[in-house]
mmCIF file of C-alpha atoms in Angstrom:
data_model
loop_
_atom_site.group_PDB
_atom_site.id
_atom_site.type_symbol
_atom_site.label_atom_id
_atom_site.label_comp_id
_atom_site.label_asym_id
_atom_site.label_seq_id
_atom_site.Cartn_x
_atom_site.Cartn_y
_atom_site.Cartn_z
ATOM 1 C CA MET L 498 38.158 -9.316 11.676
ATOM 2 C CA THR L 499 37.848 -6.997 9.243
ATOM 3 C CA VAL L 500 35.231 -7.857 6.188
ATOM 4 C CA GLY L 501 35.875 -6.723 3.045
ATOM 5 C CA ILE L 502 33.568 -5.882 0.779
ATOM 6 C CA ARG L 503 33.307 -7.066 -3.367
ATOM 7 C CA HIS L 504 34.287 -4.111 -5.875
ATOM 8 C CA ASP L 505 31.021 -4.745 -7.537
ATOM 9 C CA ASP L 506 28.775 -5.092 -4.440
ATOM 10 C CA LEU L 507 30.486 -1.548 -3.099
ATOM 11 C CA ARG L 508 29.447 -0.390 -6.699
ATOM 12 C CA ARG L 509 26.155 -1.815 -6.890
ATOM 13 C CA ARG L 510 25.652 -0.152 -3.223
ATOM 14 C CA ASN L 511 26.837 3.149 -4.027
ATOM 15 C CA ARG L 512 24.528 3.495 -7.586
ATOM 16 C CA ALA L 513 21.524 2.224 -5.614
ATOM 17 C CA MET L 514 22.106 5.371 -3.189
ATOM 18 C CA VAL L 515 22.848 7.508 -5.772
ATOM 19 C CA ILE L 516 19.395 6.956 -7.584
ATOM 20 C CA LEU L 517 17.741 6.669 -4.143
ATOM 21 C CA ALA L 518 18.896 10.045 -3.114
ATOM 22 C CA VAL L 519 17.140 11.314 -6.848
ATOM 23 C CA ARG L 520 13.911 9.672 -6.008
ATOM 24 C CA HIS L 521 13.144 11.508 -2.774
ATOM 25 C CA ALA L 522 14.535 14.604 -3.830
ATOM 26 C CA GLY L 523 12.561 14.833 -7.358
ATOM 27 C CA GLN L 524 15.606 16.680 -8.403
ATOM 28 C CA ALA L 525 18.904 16.924 -6.644
ATOM 29 C CA SER L 526 22.238 18.497 -7.677
ATOM 30 C CA ARG L 527 25.473 17.052 -7.382
ATOM 31 C CA THR L 528 26.478 18.688 -4.378
ATOM 32 C CA GLU L 529 23.308 17.974 -2.628
ATOM 33 C CA ILE L 530 23.699 13.976 -3.407
ATOM 34 C CA ALA L 531 26.515 14.201 -2.037
ATOM 35 C CA ALA L 532 25.536 15.626 1.449
ATOM 36 C CA THR L 533 22.207 13.105 1.406
ATOM 37 C CA THR L 534 24.662 10.162 0.695
ATOM 38 C CA ALA L 535 28.089 11.227 2.552
ATOM 39 C CA LEU L 536 30.068 9.595 -0.772
ATOM 40 C CA SER L 537 32.363 11.619 -2.469
ATOM 41 C CA HIS L 538 31.914 14.243 -4.950
ATOM 42 C CA SER L 539 34.090 12.631 -7.594
ATOM 43 C CA THR L 540 31.945 9.067 -7.154
ATOM 44 C CA ILE L 541 29.362 11.064 -7.647
ATOM 45 C CA SER L 542 30.127 12.566 -10.419
ATOM 46 C CA ALA L 543 31.014 9.369 -11.996
ATOM 47 C CA ILE L 544 28.399 7.499 -10.899
ATOM 48 C CA SER L 545 25.875 9.889 -12.151
ATOM 49 C CA SER L 546 27.720 10.479 -15.818
ATOM 50 C CA ASP L 547 27.156 6.797 -15.992
ATOM 51 C CA LEU L 548 23.873 6.850 -15.024
ATOM 52 C CA ILE L 549 22.891 9.187 -17.323
ATOM 53 C CA GLY L 550 25.236 7.984 -20.029
ATOM 54 C CA GLU L 551 22.770 4.592 -19.200
ATOM 55 C CA GLY L 552 19.387 6.559 -19.407
ATOM 56 C CA VAL L 553 18.848 6.120 -16.106
ATOM 57 C CA LEU L 554 18.925 9.664 -14.366
ATOM 58 C CA ALA L 555 18.562 13.000 -17.281
ATOM 59 C CA GLU L 556 20.243 16.161 -16.501
ATOM 60 C CA VAL L 557 17.058 18.911 -15.928
ATOM 61 C CA LYS L 558 17.783 22.758 -17.341
ATOM 62 C CA GLY L 559 17.173 25.268 -14.932
ATOM 63 C CA GLY L 560 16.498 22.201 -12.427
ATOM 64 C CA GLU L 561 15.622 23.622 -8.469
ATOM 65 C CA GLY L 562 18.559 21.997 -7.879
ATOM 66 C CA GLY L 563 21.356 24.470 -6.150
ATOM 67 C CA ALA L 564 19.421 27.225 -7.474
ATOM 68 C CA MET L 565 19.310 29.326 -3.944
ATOM 69 C CA LYS L 566 23.166 29.204 -3.767
ATOM 70 C CA ARG L 567 25.421 31.754 -4.413
ATOM 71 C CA GLY L 568 28.273 31.001 -7.531
ATOM 72 C CA ARG L 569 27.690 29.249 -10.723
ATOM 73 C CA PRO L 570 24.464 26.916 -11.041
ATOM 74 C CA GLN L 571 24.842 23.582 -10.519
ATOM 75 C CA VAL L 572 22.949 21.449 -12.637
ATOM 76 C CA ALA L 573 20.303 19.430 -11.367
ATOM 77 C CA ILE L 574 19.406 15.748 -12.246
ATOM 78 C CA SER L 575 16.028 13.470 -12.052
ATOM 79 C CA LEU L 576 15.160 10.578 -13.066
ATOM 80 C CA ASN L 577 14.817 9.607 -16.449
ATOM 81 C CA PRO L 578 10.832 8.813 -16.592
ATOM 82 C CA SER L 579 11.516 6.736 -20.242
ATOM 83 C CA ALA L 580 14.003 4.323 -18.543
ATOM 84 C CA ALA L 581 11.075 1.928 -17.610
ATOM 85 C CA SER L 582 7.537 1.805 -16.375
ATOM 86 C CA VAL L 583 5.554 -0.221 -13.955
ATOM 87 C CA CYS L 584 2.440 -1.382 -14.057
ATOM 88 C CA VAL L 585 0.118 -1.081 -11.148
ATOM 89 C CA VAL L 586 -2.916 -3.283 -10.197
ATOM 90 C CA VAL L 587 -5.510 -2.922 -7.786
ATOM 91 C CA LEU L 588 -8.317 -5.594 -7.479
ATOM 92 C CA SER L 589 -10.869 -4.491 -4.955
ATOM 93 C CA LEU L 590 -14.065 -5.163 -3.766
ATOM 94 C CA ASN L 591 -15.923 -5.031 -7.621
ATOM 95 C CA SER L 592 -13.519 -2.812 -8.826
ATOM 96 C CA LEU L 593 -10.230 -3.127 -10.750
ATOM 97 C CA ILE L 594 -8.014 -0.554 -11.708
ATOM 98 C CA ALA L 595 -4.766 -0.840 -13.377
ATOM 99 C CA THR L 596 -2.152 1.998 -14.103
ATOM 100 C CA VAL L 597 1.013 2.175 -15.704
ATOM 101 C CA VAL L 598 3.136 4.496 -13.925
ATOM 102 C CA ASP L 599 6.422 5.616 -15.600
ATOM 103 C CA TYR L 600 9.988 5.406 -14.056
ATOM 104 C CA ALA L 601 9.511 9.036 -12.095
ATOM 105 C CA GLY L 602 6.589 7.603 -10.468
ATOM 106 C CA CYS L 603 3.931 9.499 -12.872
ATOM 107 C CA SER L 604 0.986 8.092 -13.709
ATOM 108 C CA VAL L 605 0.692 7.669 -17.511
ATOM 109 C CA ALA L 606 -2.577 5.672 -18.190
ATOM 110 C CA GLU L 607 -5.564 4.044 -16.428
ATOM 111 C CA GLU L 608 -8.255 1.632 -16.993
ATOM 112 C CA SER L 609 -10.587 0.926 -14.275
ATOM 113 C CA LEU L 610 -13.386 -1.882 -14.498
ATOM 114 C CA ARG L 611 -16.445 -2.676 -12.071
ATOM 115 C CA LEU L 612 -16.689 -6.406 -12.040
ATOM 116 C CA PRO L 613 -18.927 -8.150 -9.976
ATOM 117 C CA THR L 614 -15.859 -9.844 -7.540
ATOM 118 C CA LEU L 615 -18.174 -12.316 -5.120
ATOM 119 C CA SER L 616 -20.313 -14.083 -8.005
ATOM 120 C CA MET L 617 -17.546 -13.941 -10.811
ATOM 121 C CA PRO L 618 -16.284 -17.670 -11.326
ATOM 122 C CA ARG L 619 -12.987 -18.521 -11.301
ATOM 123 C CA ASP L 620 -11.547 -17.880 -14.758
ATOM 124 C CA GLU L 621 -13.979 -15.019 -15.343
ATOM 125 C CA LEU L 622 -12.063 -13.096 -12.851
ATOM 126 C CA ILE L 623 -8.276 -14.125 -13.890
ATOM 127 C CA GLY L 624 -9.509 -13.856 -17.112
ATOM 128 C CA GLN L 625 -10.757 -10.510 -16.552
ATOM 129 C CA THR L 626 -7.515 -9.094 -14.519
ATOM 130 C CA VAL L 627 -5.035 -10.858 -16.819
ATOM 131 C CA GLY L 628 -7.036 -9.119 -19.927
ATOM 132 C CA THR L 629 -6.497 -5.782 -18.418
ATOM 133 C CA VAL L 630 -2.824 -5.411 -18.003
ATOM 134 C CA VAL L 631 -2.205 -7.374 -21.088
ATOM 135 C CA ARG L 632 -4.694 -4.566 -22.911
ATOM 136 C CA LEU L 633 -3.220 -1.622 -21.000
ATOM 137 C CA ILE L 634 0.106 -2.022 -21.251
ATOM 138 C CA GLU L 635 0.281 -3.558 -25.048
ATOM 139 C CA LYS L 636 -1.720 0.140 -25.602
ATOM 140 C CA HIS L 637 0.426 2.599 -23.410
ATOM 141 C CA SER L 638 3.580 1.466 -22.459
ATOM 142 C CA ALA L 639 5.544 2.762 -25.029
ATOM 143 C CA LYS L 640 4.813 6.186 -23.331
ATOM 144 C CA ALA L 641 7.147 5.629 -20.640
ATOM 145 C CA GLY L 642 8.982 3.165 -21.707
ATOM 146 C CA PRO L 643 9.269 -0.471 -21.098
ATOM 147 C CA VAL L 644 7.172 -2.321 -18.216
ATOM 148 C CA MET L 645 9.004 -3.565 -16.395
ATOM 149 C CA ARG L 646 7.463 -4.938 -12.946
ATOM 150 C CA ILE L 647 3.644 -5.720 -12.209
ATOM 151 C CA ILE L 648 2.117 -5.151 -8.766
ATOM 152 C CA LEU L 649 -0.824 -6.565 -7.925
ATOM 153 C CA ALA L 650 -2.516 -5.376 -4.880
ATOM 154 C CA ILE L 651 -5.471 -7.682 -3.498
ATOM 155 C CA GLN L 652 -7.691 -7.348 -0.248
ATOM 156 C CA GLY L 653 -7.197 -10.682 2.018
ATOM 157 C CA ILE L 654 -3.968 -13.045 2.623
ATOM 158 C CA THR L 655 -1.304 -13.417 0.010
ATOM 159 C CA ASP L 656 1.124 -16.020 0.329
ATOM 160 C CA SER L 657 4.390 -14.459 2.042
ATOM 161 C CA GLU L 658 6.498 -14.917 -1.180
ATOM 162 C CA SER L 659 4.009 -12.583 -2.745
ATOM 163 C CA ARG L 660 2.856 -14.738 -5.688
ATOM 164 C CA THR L 661 -0.591 -15.914 -4.741
ATOM 165 C CA LEU L 662 -4.132 -14.666 -3.573
ATOM 166 C CA MET L 663 -4.541 -17.365 -0.733
ATOM 167 C CA TRP L 664 -8.137 -16.184 0.776
ATOM 168 C CA SER L 665 -9.912 -12.734 0.207
ATOM 169 C CA PRO L 666 -13.384 -11.876 1.372
ATOM 170 C CA ILE L 667 -14.153 -10.269 -2.047
ATOM 171 C CA THR L 668 -14.551 -13.432 -4.355
ATOM 172 C CA PRO L 669 -15.176 -16.906 -2.852
ATOM 173 C CA GLU L 670 -12.515 -18.274 -5.117
ATOM 174 C CA SER L 671 -8.765 -18.510 -3.095
ATOM 175 C CA ASP L 672 -5.418 -20.242 -3.856
ATOM 176 C CA ILE L 673 -4.921 -18.222 -7.396
ATOM 177 C CA CYS L 674 -1.605 -17.874 -8.478
ATOM 178 C CA PHE L 675 -1.600 -14.507 -9.946
ATOM 179 C CA ALA L 676 1.858 -13.283 -10.309
ATOM 180 C CA ASP L 677 2.811 -16.819 -12.801
ATOM 181 C CA LEU L 678 -0.763 -16.209 -14.479
ATOM 182 C CA LEU L 679 0.929 -12.687 -15.395
ATOM 183 C CA GLU L 680 4.548 -13.060 -15.739
ATOM 184 C CA GLN L 681 3.021 -16.351 -18.049
ATOM 185 C CA ALA L 682 0.806 -13.411 -20.679
ATOM 186 C CA THR L 683 3.167 -10.532 -20.250
ATOM 187 C CA GLY L 684 6.631 -12.029 -19.879
ATOM 188 C CA ILE L 685 6.975 -9.195 -16.879
ATOM 189 C CA PRO L 686 7.558 -10.227 -13.521
ATOM 190 C CA ALA L 687 4.937 -9.817 -11.249
ATOM 191 C CA THR L 688 4.181 -9.757 -7.310
ATOM 192 C CA VAL L 689 0.851 -9.932 -5.329
ATOM 193 C CA GLU L 690 0.407 -7.453 -1.967
ATOM 194 C CA ASN L 691 -1.487 -6.994 0.178
ATOM 195 C CA ASP L 692 -3.569 -3.961 0.246
ATOM 196 C CA CYS L 693 -2.721 -3.033 3.508
ATOM 197 C CA ASN L 694 0.727 -3.316 3.179
ATOM 198 C CA MET L 695 1.071 -1.356 0.062
ATOM 199 C CA ILE L 696 -1.116 1.994 2.280
ATOM 200 C CA ALA L 697 1.756 2.062 5.040
ATOM 201 C CA LEU L 698 4.593 2.166 1.660
ATOM 202 C CA ALA L 699 2.666 5.214 0.832
ATOM 203 C CA LEU L 700 2.021 6.677 4.293
ATOM 204 C CA ARG L 701 5.888 6.053 4.986
ATOM 205 C CA SER L 702 6.745 8.373 1.960
ATOM 206 C CA HIS L 703 4.363 10.704 2.274
ATOM 207 C CA ASP L 704 4.874 11.397 6.410
ATOM 208 C CA PRO L 705 8.508 9.836 7.229
ATOM 209 C CA GLU L 706 8.213 12.081 10.184
ATOM 210 C CA ARG L 707 4.867 11.016 11.660
ATOM 211 C CA TYR L 708 5.232 7.663 9.933
ATOM 212 C CA ARG L 709 8.255 6.190 10.363
ATOM 213 C CA ASN L 710 9.922 2.911 12.285
ATOM 214 C CA ASP L 711 6.721 2.298 13.894
ATOM 215 C CA PHE L 712 3.232 3.164 13.277
ATOM 216 C CA ILE L 713 -0.383 1.070 12.043
ATOM 217 C CA ALA L 714 -2.589 1.906 9.784
ATOM 218 C CA ILE L 715 -6.291 0.594 9.345
ATOM 219 C CA LEU L 716 -8.910 0.577 6.785
ATOM 220 C CA LEU L 717 -12.043 1.372 7.478
ATOM 221 C CA SER L 718 -13.885 0.457 4.141
ATOM 222 C CA HIS L 719 -16.808 -2.615 3.843
ATOM 223 C CA GLY L 720 -13.960 -4.841 5.625
ATOM 224 C CA ILE L 721 -11.528 -3.838 7.871
ATOM 225 C CA GLY L 722 -7.585 -4.454 7.121
ATOM 226 C CA MET L 723 -4.591 -3.523 8.224
ATOM 227 C CA GLY L 724 -0.984 -2.950 7.219
ATOM 228 C CA MET L 725 1.670 -2.217 9.955
ATOM 229 C CA VAL L 726 5.404 -1.410 10.380
ATOM 230 C CA LEU L 727 7.961 -2.689 12.669
ATOM 231 C CA ARG L 728 11.757 -1.081 12.897
ATOM 232 C CA GLY L 729 11.139 0.616 9.682
ATOM 233 C CA GLU L 730 9.567 -2.544 7.405
ATOM 234 C CA VAL L 731 6.295 -3.933 6.532
ATOM 235 C CA PHE L 732 5.599 -6.944 8.806
ATOM 236 C CA THR L 733 4.398 -9.718 7.337
ATOM 237 C CA GLY L 734 4.182 -13.477 8.543
ATOM 238 C CA THR L 735 6.301 -16.356 7.875
ATOM 239 C CA GLN L 736 3.728 -18.523 5.230
ATOM 240 C CA SER L 737 1.042 -15.631 4.715
ATOM 241 C CA SER L 738 1.311 -11.195 4.052
ATOM 242 C CA GLY L 739 0.203 -11.559 7.743
ATOM 243 C CA GLY L 740 -2.123 -8.819 10.001
ATOM 244 C CA GLU L 741 -5.592 -9.601 9.660
ATOM 245 C CA PHE L 742 -7.078 -7.348 12.296
ATOM 246 C CA GLY L 743 -10.223 -7.202 10.885
ATOM 247 C CA HIS L 744 -10.811 -10.987 11.762
ATOM 248 C CA MET L 745 -9.347 -10.843 15.084
ATOM 249 C CA ILE L 746 -11.919 -11.910 17.390
ATOM 250 C CA HIS L 747 -13.945 -9.163 19.226
ATOM 251 C CA ARG L 748 -16.838 -11.572 20.654
ATOM 252 C CA PRO L 749 -16.692 -15.162 20.422
ATOM 253 C CA ASP L 750 -19.875 -16.416 18.621
ATOM 254 C CA GLY L 751 -20.774 -12.966 18.919
ATOM 255 C CA ALA L 752 -21.974 -11.398 14.819
ATOM 256 C CA LEU L 753 -21.777 -13.316 11.796
ATOM 257 C CA CYS L 754 -18.678 -12.098 9.862
ATOM 258 C CA ARG L 755 -18.879 -12.212 6.107
ATOM 259 C CA CYS L 756 -15.709 -14.351 6.102
ATOM 260 C CA GLY L 757 -18.447 -16.861 7.718
ATOM 261 C CA ARG L 758 -17.042 -16.546 11.788
ATOM 262 C CA ARG L 759 -18.560 -15.246 13.752
ATOM 263 C CA GLY L 760 -17.585 -12.346 16.250
ATOM 264 C CA CYS L 761 -14.633 -10.907 13.893
ATOM 265 C CA VAL L 762 -13.903 -7.579 14.211
ATOM 266 C CA GLU L 763 -14.987 -6.665 11.270
ATOM 267 C CA ALA L 764 -18.832 -7.975 11.989
ATOM 268 C CA TYR L 765 -18.975 -5.011 14.016
ATOM 269 C CA ALA L 766 -16.621 -1.883 12.214
ATOM 270 C CA GLY L 767 -17.044 -2.891 8.593
ATOM 271 C CA ASN L 768 -19.577 -1.233 6.527
ATOM 272 C CA TYR L 769 -22.190 -3.724 6.409
ATOM 273 C CA ALA L 770 -21.596 -4.618 10.479
ATOM 274 C CA ILE L 771 -22.813 -0.667 10.652
ATOM 275 C CA LEU L 772 -25.250 -0.874 8.481
ATOM 276 C CA ARG L 773 -26.667 -4.227 9.751
ATOM 277 C CA ASN L 774 -26.744 -2.364 13.759
ATOM 278 C CA ALA L 775 -28.132 0.443 12.604
ATOM 279 C CA GLU L 776 -31.105 -1.150 10.755
ATOM 280 C CA GLY L 777 -31.508 -3.070 14.492
ATOM 281 C CA LEU L 778 -31.251 -6.294 12.190
ATOM 282 C CA ALA L 779 -29.802 -9.572 14.132
ATOM 283 C CA GLU L 780 -26.338 -10.115 14.482
ATOM 284 C CA ASP L 781 -26.914 -13.432 12.537
ATOM 285 C CA THR L 782 -28.239 -11.502 9.437
ATOM 286 C CA PRO L 783 -26.370 -12.307 6.241
ATOM 287 C CA PRO L 784 -23.881 -9.390 5.320
ATOM 288 C CA VAL L 785 -24.856 -7.092 2.334
ATOM 289 C CA ALA L 786 -22.916 -7.768 -0.431
ATOM 290 C CA ASP L 787 -21.993 -4.008 -0.781
ATOM 291 C CA VAL L 788 -22.748 -0.743 1.160
ATOM 292 C CA GLY L 789 -21.827 2.093 -0.869
ATOM 293 C CA ASP L 790 -19.566 5.419 0.706
ATOM 294 C CA GLY L 791 -22.982 7.208 0.629
ATOM 295 C CA ASP L 792 -25.196 5.090 2.885
ATOM 296 C CA ILE L 793 -22.213 5.031 5.415
ATOM 297 C CA ALA L 794 -21.753 9.554 5.049
ATOM 298 C CA ALA L 795 -25.926 8.745 5.603
ATOM 299 C CA LEU L 796 -26.350 6.739 8.771
ATOM 300 C CA ALA L 797 -23.617 9.034 9.949
ATOM 301 C CA ASP L 798 -24.722 12.584 9.630
ATOM 302 C CA LYS L 799 -27.864 10.716 11.331
ATOM 303 C CA ALA L 800 -26.062 9.539 14.172
ATOM 304 C CA ARG L 801 -24.399 13.274 14.890
ATOM 305 C CA ARG L 802 -27.642 14.548 14.443
ATOM 306 C CA SER L 803 -29.400 12.628 17.559
ATOM 307 C CA PRO L 804 -28.835 9.476 19.535
ATOM 308 C CA GLY L 805 -30.363 6.374 18.086
ATOM 309 C CA PRO L 806 -29.286 3.266 16.507
ATOM 310 C CA GLU L 807 -27.129 4.448 13.975
ATOM 311 C CA ARG L 808 -25.115 6.403 16.506
ATOM 312 C CA GLU L 809 -24.700 3.343 18.440
ATOM 313 C CA ALA L 810 -24.251 1.122 15.232
ATOM 314 C CA PHE L 811 -20.718 3.906 15.243
ATOM 315 C CA ARG L 812 -20.417 2.934 19.223
ATOM 316 C CA LYS L 813 -20.071 -0.228 18.508
ATOM 317 C CA ALA L 814 -17.816 -0.094 15.746
ATOM 318 C CA GLY L 815 -15.410 1.956 17.616
ATOM 319 C CA GLU L 816 -15.196 -0.350 20.822
ATOM 320 C CA ALA L 817 -14.523 -3.423 18.607
ATOM 321 C CA LEU L 818 -11.747 -1.521 17.199
ATOM 322 C CA GLY L 819 -10.970 0.160 19.859
ATOM 323 C CA PHE L 820 -10.335 -3.228 22.560
ATOM 324 C CA SER L 821 -8.625 -4.746 19.386
ATOM 325 C CA LEU L 822 -5.655 -2.292 19.332
ATOM 326 C CA GLY L 823 -5.297 -1.896 23.119
ATOM 327 C CA SER L 824 -4.995 -5.720 22.426
ATOM 328 C CA LEU L 825 -2.499 -4.999 19.854
ATOM 329 C CA PHE L 826 -0.954 -2.555 22.187
ATOM 330 C CA ALA L 827 -0.229 -4.972 24.754
ATOM 331 C CA LEU L 828 1.966 -7.126 22.689
ATOM 332 C CA LEU L 829 3.521 -3.418 20.767
ATOM 333 C CA ASP L 830 4.522 -0.509 22.483
ATOM 334 C CA PRO L 831 1.699 2.409 21.091
ATOM 335 C CA ALA L 832 2.574 3.460 18.190
ATOM 336 C CA PRO L 833 1.175 6.492 15.579
ATOM 337 C CA VAL L 834 -2.440 5.070 14.030
ATOM 338 C CA ALA L 835 -3.426 5.684 10.436
ATOM 339 C CA MET L 836 -7.550 5.762 9.564
ATOM 340 C CA VAL L 837 -8.001 4.949 6.333
ATOM 341 C CA GLY L 838 -10.551 4.793 3.839
ATOM 342 C CA HIS L 839 -13.853 6.795 3.546
ATOM 343 C CA GLY L 840 -15.345 5.280 6.654
ATOM 344 C CA SER L 841 -12.252 7.821 8.437
ATOM 345 C CA LEU L 842 -14.801 10.251 7.707
ATOM 346 C CA ALA L 843 -16.895 9.046 10.392
ATOM 347 C CA PHE L 844 -13.916 9.229 12.527
ATOM 348 C CA ASP L 845 -15.735 11.415 15.172
ATOM 349 C CA LEU L 846 -18.317 9.114 15.763
ATOM 350 C CA LEU L 847 -15.246 6.572 16.808
ATOM 351 C CA GLU L 848 -12.913 8.346 17.912
ATOM 352 C CA GLY L 849 -14.387 8.008 21.428
ATOM 353 C CA PRO L 850 -15.328 4.569 21.541
ATOM 354 C CA ILE L 851 -12.016 3.591 20.646
ATOM 355 C CA ARG L 852 -9.945 5.080 23.516
ATOM 356 C CA GLU L 853 -12.474 4.444 25.668
ATOM 357 C CA ALA L 854 -11.957 0.975 24.907
ATOM 358 C CA ILE L 855 -8.000 1.248 24.930
ATOM 359 C CA ALA L 856 -7.833 2.549 28.108
ATOM 360 C CA LYS L 857 -9.681 -0.716 29.631
ATOM 361 C CA THR L 858 -7.149 -3.098 27.945
ATOM 362 C CA ALA L 859 -3.300 -3.517 29.261
ATOM 363 C CA GLY L 860 -2.246 -1.813 26.102
ATOM 364 C CA GLY L 861 -4.021 1.222 26.952
ATOM 365 C CA GLN L 862 -1.713 2.214 30.108
ATOM 366 C CA HIS L 863 0.239 4.792 28.077
ATOM 367 C CA SER L 864 -3.308 5.394 25.874
ATOM 368 C CA LYS L 865 -2.748 9.400 25.332
ATOM 369 C CA ALA L 866 0.642 8.575 24.070
ATOM 370 C CA ILE L 867 -1.710 7.243 20.625
ATOM 371 C CA SER L 868 -2.504 9.254 18.025
ATOM 372 C CA PHE L 869 -4.803 8.984 15.397
ATOM 373 C CA ALA L 870 -4.553 10.531 11.310
ATOM 374 C CA THR L 871 -7.264 10.193 8.855
ATOM 375 C CA GLU L 872 -7.047 9.183 5.526
ATOM 376 C CA PRO L 873 -9.871 9.013 3.604
ATOM 377 C CA ASN L 874 -9.006 7.843 0.196
ATOM 378 C CA GLU L 875 -7.180 4.380 -0.014
ATOM 379 C CA ILE L 876 -7.479 3.923 -3.651
ATOM 380 C CA PRO L 877 -4.057 6.473 -4.554
ATOM 381 C CA LEU L 878 -2.511 5.179 -1.338
ATOM 382 C CA ILE L 879 -2.831 1.168 -2.526
ATOM 383 C CA ARG L 880 -1.741 2.769 -6.182
ATOM 384 C CA GLU L 881 1.368 4.884 -4.670
ATOM 385 C CA GLY L 882 2.789 2.007 -2.299
ATOM 386 C CA CYS L 883 2.729 -0.592 -4.905
ATOM 387 C CA ALA L 884 4.361 2.103 -7.690
ATOM 388 C CA ILE L 885 6.868 3.070 -4.857
ATOM 389 C CA ARG L 886 7.476 -1.058 -4.193
ATOM 390 C CA ALA L 887 7.887 -1.978 -7.776
ATOM 391 C CA LEU L 888 10.024 1.347 -8.540
ATOM 392 C CA THR L 889 12.411 0.714 -5.302
ATOM 393 C CA PHE L 890 13.121 -2.894 -6.794
ATOM 394 C CA LEU L 891 14.275 -1.739 -10.440
ATOM 395 C CA ASP L 892 16.574 0.687 -8.590
ATOM 396 C CA GLU L 893 17.989 -1.320 -6.725
ATOM 397 C CA HIS L 894 18.132 -4.574 -8.395
ATOM 398 C CA VAL L 895 18.195 -3.440 -11.789
ATOM 399 C CA PHE L 896 19.333 -0.057 -12.587
ATOM 400 C CA ALA L 897 21.780 -0.110 -9.437
ATOM 401 C CA ALA L 898 23.219 -3.679 -10.958
ATOM 402 C CA GLY L 899 23.824 -2.269 -14.308
ATOM 403 C CA MET L 900 22.503 -4.991 -15.740
ATOM 404 C CA VAL L 901 20.259 -3.798 -18.797
ATOM 405 C CA ASN L 902 20.966 -0.387 -20.723
ATOM 406 C CA LEU L 903 18.277 1.530 -22.489
ATOM 407 C CA GLY L 904 18.381 -0.114 -26.188
ATOM 408 C CA ALA L 905 18.468 -3.334 -24.743
ATOM 409 C CA ARG L 906 15.459 -2.313 -22.537
ATOM 410 C CA LYS L 907 13.366 -0.237 -25.553
ATOM 411 C CA ASN L 908 13.926 -3.826 -27.732
ATOM 412 C CA ALA L 909 12.880 -5.751 -25.212
ATOM 413 C CA GLY L 910 9.911 -3.504 -24.944
#
């Protein structure tokens, strides 16, 4: 049976293909877009002309598209930075960073605050977060075109609809519907995302050969997080963002985790856990609220210089990570792993124990095929992943559909 495609759906799909081809290339000639999309030259010409007229794309004089080819120089097409913008917000332990990103993916303005997230009352946490976004948008959106989407990334569990912070180790407050609150304050569509899922999106954009259909990103920081891509899609649960790798149980009734339970992976591999073990404290010692990156770097230096409690603390951390990864690989095929965050700077101390532990599990049958890479700075990755998600939404669901024109967007902004 032949299934027909409506003309409007075909038009929308083709427009999306052109926009995404330009986004991936940065600049591209019409010939290069045709080669990427397999659309005809006449279709590319018609769509690109429409998108340029609508202010979504722009022709680049002296651009790179087709510059190295013989004959008549081809005109490159790029995204129009002023077509729209998005607001990206990263809420993490004691920190809030909000950034306006233009349609071409460049940061236009940023505001950051140091917040005592563990002790802030609910209303104050909400007020500071929403107020910062409102202030930034009002002050800077004119530089980049109207803000058309807001994404808040946060450490912890979000609901599957990307609306609510369900639980987070950075605050005692739970079930905060940040998306509704941001939309009520700004009138702009908003979503709430798990930070490690956004890291995974950014990694795939950075290195699509390594991070393609299946891979795992592990955040090594004060806490332990995970973003996982399976068959080309970021893994989420049916009710929540899923992927709470740091709170899988490593040892039942073991060390105290900051989530309140015992024996979690994080209770051995988080910054506070490494510090607790290095100092020889009991496993039921309450976790330190905030361990600086410098403190962990100093412990790592001691561990490298000589055997002792510091090296043993990193061994325990690697062991916890390795056994849990091995259990994961017993369910899934081995996949590339990215160790992300400042904790990855001590990966030389962790890798041996990680691999030894993986090899003892059912998932370690192919342990030699498991590859690791490190990315020490997680904040730019979280921010980039959020921008990718927000801008791709505009590409596919707003501009591909031709729902609004540039004049209307400017008036709305």
